[in-house]
Amino acid sequence: MSEAIPKSSTWPVSTWLSVVSLTFGSFALISSELLPMAVLTPMAADLGVTEGAAGQAVTLTALFAGIAAPTVALVIGRLDRKLINLALCTLVIASNTAVTFTSDYFVLLVARMLLGVAIGGFFALAGATVVRLVTIEDMGKGMSIVFMGLSAGLVVAPAASTLIGEAFGWRAAFMAAAGAGLLALLLQTICLPSVPATSATSLSSLFGLLKRRHVRVGLVVGLLFFGGEVCGFTFMRPYLETKGGLDATSIAPVLMVLGLASLFGSAIAGVFADRVLRDGFATTFLVLGIATIGLLALSTSYVAVFAFAAAWGIAIGAGPVMTQTWMGRAAPDQLEGVGGLFLAVIQFGITLGAIVGGIAVDSFGTSAPLYVTVTCALLAAILIGTQRAPDAVSQMPASA
């Protein structure tokens, strides 16, 4: 690996600032990705399209993120990763600015495609960039800080975008997202040091990663986690309404607690990822499974719903950190390639989870998606529990 940089307990201020600048990048990206959900109705009306057509702004973003994730590392070669991150922040600003001022639906879709490229590129390179800043031993802590921006975006972005849209119009919400991208760009320009590439990713090395057992396990577990989590979360509100008898006013605090708990889960996950990766990873899925079972069994108790929603949030906040750290430890010599595969699986899992959840709820009722979540979580826990944690020192191509 690259030169040893101080461990987490002795990180200099410059290292903290460089990692936090990436946190603002993840916040800007997730906020931008989710924004159309909060302003869908007025946006569709203003553009003269149906809400279903306007919703494709989210679908195309996810699709292009999945495509970009494994390919960005192939095309950037040995370019300084700081420059790449700055370019991706610029895409966020350009995408949101274009949406703010366009009245053409197809221009909006192209702008959202550019955002997808930025999302795919950023998260594909995030693990490798963090390791260059803090070392592989502190990858979990570094990724937990970066993913706190993602969790914060999940909590803040929908509510803030709705409020801005109501007060100033839906275009103002996109301009605010462009502002978040500009802040990330400025922070990374100032705080992020030069991150020269140690190697370039090739197509053969990308496919070679699939020969490594720990990489394959991580990809399967990632698919189970993100697919199962999205399946349940997408249809949690209908479930709480029909089975728990809660109205929108009662559900809103539950979802807020879940979002805040996910932020806490991201914050603490790094400690466990660095020290007890396998056990912490398996426990994350057990908590998700048990919390979902609790919601299914005790949905009529408002206090119980709060408690299990909090546990649910902790698990979904910790899951991405654990998965990214597992993948990084499984292929420390190919961090950008494995990061691309990881994000492609996330996007595929999100898409598959939403599809399966929709079929399940239409066929078997509002409880069915949560049963899918339980099944996926327990399968993932069993799979991880039967593995030995990858050793970053020994995980080189010849030993894969």
Coordinates of C-alpha atoms in Angstrom, one line a residue:
M1 CA 0.0 0.0 0.0
S2 CA 0.9 3.7 0.0
E3 CA 3.0 5.3 2.6
A4 CA 1.8 4.9 6.2
I5 CA -0.1 7.9 7.3
P6 CA -1.0 8.4 11.0
K7 CA -3.6 6.1 12.5
S8 CA -7.1 7.3 13.5
S9 CA -6.0 8.3 17.0
T10 CA -3.3 10.6 15.6
W11 CA -4.8 11.9 12.4
P12 CA -3.5 15.5 11.9
V13 CA -6.1 18.2 11.3
S14 CA -5.3 18.3 7.5
T15 CA -6.3 14.6 7.3
W16 CA -9.6 15.2 9.1
L17 CA -10.3 18.1 6.8
S18 CA -9.6 16.2 3.7
V19 CA -11.9 13.3 4.7
V20 CA -14.6 15.7 5.8
S21 CA -14.4 17.5 2.4
L22 CA -15.4 14.1 0.8
T23 CA -18.3 13.9 3.3
F24 CA -19.7 17.1 1.9
G25 CA -19.3 15.6 -1.6
S26 CA -21.4 12.5 -0.6
F27 CA -24.0 14.9 1.0
A28 CA -24.3 16.9 -2.2
L29 CA -24.6 13.8 -4.4
I30 CA -27.3 12.0 -2.4
S31 CA -29.3 15.2 -1.8
S32 CA -29.3 15.8 -5.6
E33 CA -30.2 12.2 -6.4
L34 CA -33.3 12.3 -4.0
L35 CA -34.4 15.8 -4.8
P36 CA -37.0 15.0 -7.6
M37 CA -38.9 12.8 -5.1
A38 CA -39.6 15.9 -2.9
V39 CA -40.7 18.2 -5.7
L40 CA -42.1 15.7 -8.2
T41 CA -45.7 17.1 -8.5
P42 CA -44.8 20.7 -9.2
M43 CA -41.9 19.8 -11.4
A44 CA -44.1 17.5 -13.6
A45 CA -46.8 20.2 -13.9
D46 CA -44.3 22.9 -14.8
L47 CA -42.6 20.7 -17.5
G48 CA -45.9 19.5 -18.9
V49 CA -45.3 15.8 -18.3
T50 CA -46.9 13.1 -16.1
E51 CA -45.5 12.4 -12.6
G52 CA -44.5 9.0 -13.9
A53 CA -42.4 10.6 -16.6
A54 CA -40.9 13.1 -14.2
G55 CA -40.0 10.2 -11.9
Q56 CA -37.7 8.9 -14.6
A57 CA -35.3 11.6 -13.5
V58 CA -34.5 9.4 -10.6
T59 CA -34.5 6.2 -12.6
L60 CA -32.0 7.5 -15.2
T61 CA -29.7 8.8 -12.5
A62 CA -29.5 5.4 -10.8
L63 CA -29.0 3.7 -14.2
F64 CA -26.1 5.9 -15.2
A65 CA -24.6 5.7 -11.7
G66 CA -24.6 1.9 -12.1
I67 CA -23.0 2.1 -15.6
A68 CA -20.4 4.7 -14.6
A69 CA -19.3 3.0 -11.4
P70 CA -17.3 0.2 -12.9
T71 CA -16.2 2.1 -16.0
V72 CA -14.9 5.4 -14.6
A73 CA -11.8 3.8 -13.2
L74 CA -11.1 2.3 -16.6
V75 CA -11.1 5.6 -18.4
I76 CA -9.4 8.0 -16.0
G77 CA -6.1 6.1 -16.1
R78 CA -3.5 7.6 -13.8
L79 CA -5.0 11.1 -13.5
D80 CA -4.7 12.7 -10.1
R81 CA -7.8 11.6 -8.1
K82 CA -8.2 15.1 -6.6
L83 CA -8.8 16.4 -10.1
I84 CA -11.3 13.7 -10.8
N85 CA -13.2 14.5 -7.6
L86 CA -13.3 18.2 -8.5
A87 CA -14.6 17.3 -12.0
L88 CA -17.3 15.2 -10.4
C89 CA -18.3 18.0 -8.1
T90 CA -18.5 20.3 -11.2
L91 CA -20.9 17.8 -12.8
V92 CA -23.1 18.0 -9.8
I93 CA -23.2 21.8 -10.1
A94 CA -23.8 21.7 -13.8
S95 CA -26.5 19.1 -13.6
N96 CA -28.5 20.9 -10.9
T97 CA -28.0 24.3 -12.6
A98 CA -29.2 22.9 -15.9
V99 CA -32.4 21.5 -14.3
T100 CA -33.0 24.8 -12.6
F101 CA -33.1 26.8 -15.8
T102 CA -34.5 24.3 -18.4
S103 CA -38.1 24.0 -19.5
D104 CA -37.2 21.1 -21.8
Y105 CA -37.9 17.6 -20.3
F106 CA -35.2 16.0 -22.4
V107 CA -32.6 18.5 -21.2
L108 CA -33.6 17.6 -17.7
L109 CA -33.1 13.9 -18.4
V110 CA -29.6 14.6 -19.9
A111 CA -28.7 16.7 -16.8
R112 CA -29.8 13.9 -14.5
M113 CA -27.7 11.4 -16.5
L114 CA -24.6 13.6 -15.8
L115 CA -25.5 13.5 -12.1
G116 CA -25.6 9.7 -12.4
V117 CA -22.0 9.7 -13.8
A118 CA -20.9 11.9 -10.9
I119 CA -22.5 9.6 -8.3
G120 CA -21.1 6.5 -9.9
G121 CA -17.6 8.0 -10.2
F122 CA -17.5 9.4 -6.7
F123 CA -18.5 6.4 -4.8
A124 CA -16.5 4.0 -7.0
L125 CA -13.3 6.1 -6.2
A126 CA -14.2 6.9 -2.6
G127 CA -12.7 3.8 -0.9
A128 CA -9.4 4.2 -2.8
T129 CA -9.2 7.9 -2.1
V130 CA -9.9 7.5 1.6
V131 CA -7.2 4.7 2.0
R132 CA -4.7 7.0 0.3
L133 CA -5.5 9.6 3.0
V134 CA -5.6 7.4 6.1
T135 CA -4.3 3.9 5.3
I136 CA -6.1 0.6 4.9
E137 CA -6.2 -0.1 8.7
D138 CA -8.4 3.0 9.2
M139 CA -10.5 2.5 6.1
G140 CA -13.6 1.7 8.2
K141 CA -13.4 4.9 10.2
G142 CA -12.6 7.0 7.1
M143 CA -15.6 5.5 5.2
S144 CA -17.9 6.0 8.1
I145 CA -17.1 9.7 8.0
V146 CA -17.7 9.9 4.3
F147 CA -20.9 8.0 4.5
M148 CA -22.2 10.3 7.3
G149 CA -22.7 12.7 4.5
L150 CA -24.9 10.2 2.7
S151 CA -26.9 9.5 5.8
A152 CA -27.3 13.2 6.6
G153 CA -28.5 13.7 3.0
L154 CA -31.1 11.0 3.5
V155 CA -32.4 12.8 6.6
V156 CA -32.1 16.4 5.5
A157 CA -32.6 16.5 1.8
P158 CA -36.2 15.3 1.4
A159 CA -37.6 17.7 4.1
A160 CA -35.4 20.6 3.1
S161 CA -36.2 20.3 -0.6
T162 CA -39.9 20.1 0.2
L163 CA -39.8 23.3 2.3
I164 CA -37.7 25.2 -0.3
G165 CA -39.9 24.0 -3.1
E166 CA -43.0 25.1 -1.2
A167 CA -41.6 28.5 -0.3
F168 CA -39.7 29.5 -3.5
G169 CA -40.6 26.9 -6.2
W170 CA -39.2 23.6 -7.2
R171 CA -36.4 25.2 -9.3
A172 CA -35.0 26.9 -6.1
A173 CA -34.6 23.4 -4.6
F174 CA -32.3 22.4 -7.5
M175 CA -30.4 25.6 -7.2
A176 CA -29.8 24.9 -3.5
A177 CA -28.5 21.5 -4.5
A178 CA -26.1 23.2 -6.9
G179 CA -25.0 25.3 -4.0
A180 CA -24.2 22.2 -2.0
G181 CA -22.1 20.9 -4.9
L182 CA -20.3 24.2 -5.0
L183 CA -19.5 24.0 -1.3
A184 CA -18.1 20.5 -1.7
L185 CA -16.0 21.7 -4.7
L186 CA -14.6 24.6 -2.7
L187 CA -13.8 22.4 0.3
Q188 CA -12.1 19.7 -1.8
T189 CA -10.1 22.4 -3.7
I190 CA -8.8 23.7 -0.4
C191 CA -8.6 20.6 1.8
L192 CA -8.0 17.6 -0.4
P193 CA -4.4 17.0 -1.2
S194 CA -3.1 15.7 -4.4
V195 CA -4.0 12.0 -4.7
P196 CA -1.8 10.5 -7.5
A197 CA -2.9 7.1 -8.8
T198 CA -0.7 4.2 -7.8
S199 CA -2.0 2.2 -10.8
A200 CA -4.6 2.2 -13.5
T201 CA -7.5 -0.2 -13.6
S202 CA -7.8 -2.4 -16.7
L203 CA -10.7 -4.5 -17.9
S204 CA -8.9 -7.7 -17.3
S205 CA -8.2 -6.7 -13.7
L206 CA -11.8 -5.8 -13.2
F207 CA -13.0 -9.2 -14.3
G208 CA -10.2 -10.8 -12.3
L209 CA -11.7 -9.4 -9.1
L210 CA -14.6 -11.8 -9.6
K211 CA -12.2 -14.7 -9.1
R212 CA -11.6 -13.6 -5.5
R213 CA -13.9 -15.4 -3.0
H214 CA -14.2 -12.5 -0.6
V215 CA -15.1 -10.1 -3.4
R216 CA -17.8 -12.4 -4.6
V217 CA -19.1 -12.8 -1.0
G218 CA -19.1 -9.0 -0.6
L219 CA -21.0 -8.5 -3.9
V220 CA -23.7 -11.1 -3.0
V221 CA -24.1 -9.6 0.5
G222 CA -24.3 -6.1 -0.9
L223 CA -27.0 -7.2 -3.3
L224 CA -28.9 -8.8 -0.4
F225 CA -28.5 -5.8 1.9
F226 CA -29.4 -3.0 -0.5
G227 CA -32.1 -5.0 -2.3
G228 CA -33.7 -6.1 1.0
E229 CA -33.4 -2.7 2.6
V230 CA -34.9 -0.8 -0.3
C231 CA -37.7 -3.3 -0.7
G232 CA -38.8 -2.8 2.9
F233 CA -38.2 0.9 3.2
T234 CA -40.0 1.8 0.0
F235 CA -43.2 0.3 1.3
M236 CA -42.8 1.0 5.0
R237 CA -45.2 3.9 5.1
P238 CA -48.1 1.8 3.5
Y239 CA -47.4 -1.0 6.0
L240 CA -47.5 1.3 9.0
E241 CA -50.7 2.9 7.7
T242 CA -52.5 -0.4 7.0
K243 CA -51.1 -2.7 9.7
G244 CA -50.1 -0.2 12.4
G245 CA -53.1 2.1 12.0
L246 CA -50.8 5.2 11.8
D247 CA -51.6 8.4 9.9
A248 CA -49.1 10.6 8.1
T249 CA -48.6 12.8 11.1
S250 CA -47.7 9.8 13.3
I251 CA -45.5 8.2 10.6
A252 CA -43.3 11.3 10.0
P253 CA -41.6 11.2 13.4
V254 CA -40.9 7.5 13.0
L255 CA -39.2 8.1 9.6
M256 CA -37.3 11.0 11.2
V257 CA -36.0 8.8 14.0
L258 CA -35.1 6.1 11.4
G259 CA -33.1 8.7 9.5
L260 CA -31.3 10.1 12.5
A261 CA -30.5 6.6 13.7
S262 CA -28.9 5.8 10.3
L263 CA -26.6 8.8 10.8
F264 CA -25.6 7.3 14.1
G265 CA -25.1 3.9 12.5
S266 CA -22.8 5.4 9.9
A267 CA -20.8 7.2 12.7
I268 CA -20.1 4.2 14.8
A269 CA -19.7 1.6 12.1
G270 CA -16.1 2.5 11.3
V271 CA -14.9 1.4 14.8
F272 CA -16.4 -2.1 14.3
A273 CA -15.4 -2.3 10.7
D274 CA -11.7 -1.7 11.6
R275 CA -11.6 -3.9 14.7
V276 CA -14.1 -6.8 14.2
L277 CA -15.1 -6.6 10.6
R278 CA -16.8 -10.0 10.2
D279 CA -18.7 -10.0 13.5
G280 CA -19.7 -6.4 13.1
F281 CA -20.8 -7.1 9.6
A282 CA -22.9 -10.1 10.5
T283 CA -24.4 -8.3 13.5
T284 CA -25.5 -5.4 11.3
F285 CA -27.7 -7.8 9.3
L286 CA -29.0 -9.6 12.4
V287 CA -30.0 -6.2 13.8
L288 CA -31.8 -5.4 10.5
G289 CA -33.6 -8.7 10.5
I290 CA -34.6 -8.6 14.2
A291 CA -35.8 -5.0 13.8
T292 CA -37.9 -5.9 10.8
I293 CA -39.4 -8.9 12.7
G294 CA -40.2 -6.5 15.5
L295 CA -42.0 -4.1 13.2
L296 CA -44.0 -7.0 11.7
A297 CA -44.9 -8.4 15.2
L298 CA -45.5 -5.1 17.1
S299 CA -46.6 -2.6 14.6
T300 CA -49.7 -1.7 16.7
S301 CA -47.4 -0.4 19.6
Y302 CA -46.2 3.1 18.8
V303 CA -43.4 2.9 21.3
A304 CA -42.2 -0.4 19.8
V305 CA -42.4 1.0 16.3
F306 CA -40.1 3.9 17.3
A307 CA -37.6 1.4 19.0
F308 CA -37.5 -1.0 16.0
A309 CA -37.3 1.9 13.5
A310 CA -34.3 3.2 15.4
A311 CA -32.6 -0.2 15.2
W312 CA -33.5 -0.4 11.5
G313 CA -31.9 2.9 10.9
I314 CA -28.7 2.0 12.8
A315 CA -28.4 -1.1 10.6
I316 CA -29.0 0.6 7.3
G317 CA -26.5 3.4 8.3
A318 CA -23.8 0.8 9.2
G319 CA -24.4 -1.5 6.3
P320 CA -22.7 0.6 3.5
V321 CA -19.7 1.3 5.7
M322 CA -19.3 -2.4 6.5
T323 CA -19.8 -3.5 2.9
Q324 CA -17.3 -0.9 1.5
T325 CA -14.7 -1.9 4.2
W326 CA -15.1 -5.6 3.5
M327 CA -14.7 -5.0 -0.3
G328 CA -11.6 -2.8 0.3
R329 CA -10.0 -5.4 2.6
A330 CA -10.8 -8.1 0.0
A331 CA -9.0 -6.2 -2.8
P332 CA -6.6 -3.6 -1.4
D333 CA -4.6 -3.6 -4.6
Q334 CA -7.6 -2.9 -6.8
L335 CA -9.6 -0.5 -4.6
E336 CA -11.0 1.6 -7.5
G337 CA -12.1 -1.5 -9.5
V338 CA -13.7 -3.2 -6.5
G339 CA -15.3 0.2 -5.6
G340 CA -16.9 0.3 -9.0
L341 CA -18.2 -3.2 -8.8
F342 CA -19.6 -2.4 -5.3
L343 CA -21.5 0.6 -6.5
A344 CA -22.9 -1.2 -9.6
V345 CA -24.2 -3.9 -7.2
I346 CA -25.8 -1.2 -5.0
Q347 CA -27.7 0.3 -8.0
F348 CA -28.8 -3.1 -9.2
G349 CA -29.9 -4.0 -5.7
I350 CA -31.9 -0.8 -5.4
T351 CA -33.6 -1.4 -8.7
L352 CA -34.3 -5.1 -8.0
G353 CA -35.5 -4.3 -4.4
A354 CA -38.0 -1.7 -5.7
I355 CA -39.3 -4.1 -8.4
V356 CA -39.6 -7.1 -6.0
G357 CA -41.2 -4.9 -3.4
G358 CA -43.8 -3.6 -5.9
I359 CA -44.7 -7.2 -7.0
A360 CA -44.8 -8.4 -3.4
V361 CA -47.1 -5.6 -2.1
D362 CA -49.5 -5.9 -5.1
S363 CA -49.6 -9.7 -4.7
F364 CA -49.5 -10.3 -1.0
G365 CA -50.2 -7.0 0.8
T366 CA -48.2 -4.4 2.6
S367 CA -46.4 -6.8 5.0
A368 CA -44.8 -8.8 2.1
P369 CA -41.9 -6.4 1.4
L370 CA -40.8 -6.5 5.0
Y371 CA -40.7 -10.3 4.9
V372 CA -38.4 -9.9 1.9
T373 CA -36.2 -7.6 4.0
V374 CA -36.1 -10.2 6.8
T375 CA -35.1 -13.0 4.4
C376 CA -32.4 -11.0 2.8
A377 CA -31.0 -9.8 6.1
L378 CA -30.8 -13.2 7.7
L379 CA -29.3 -14.8 4.5
A380 CA -26.6 -12.1 4.5
A381 CA -25.9 -12.6 8.2
I382 CA -25.5 -16.4 7.7
L383 CA -23.3 -15.9 4.6
I384 CA -20.9 -13.4 6.4
G385 CA -20.9 -15.5 9.6
T386 CA -19.5 -18.5 7.8
Q387 CA -16.6 -16.6 6.3
R388 CA -13.2 -15.5 7.6
A389 CA -12.7 -11.8 7.4
P390 CA -10.4 -10.8 4.5
D391 CA -6.9 -9.9 5.5
A392 CA -5.8 -6.7 3.6
V393 CA -2.2 -7.6 3.9
S394 CA -2.5 -11.0 2.2
Q395 CA -5.2 -10.2 -0.4
M396 CA -3.1 -9.8 -3.5
P397 CA -3.9 -11.2 -6.9
A398 CA -1.7 -14.2 -6.6
S399 CA -3.5 -15.3 -3.4
A400 CA -7.0 -14.5 -4.5

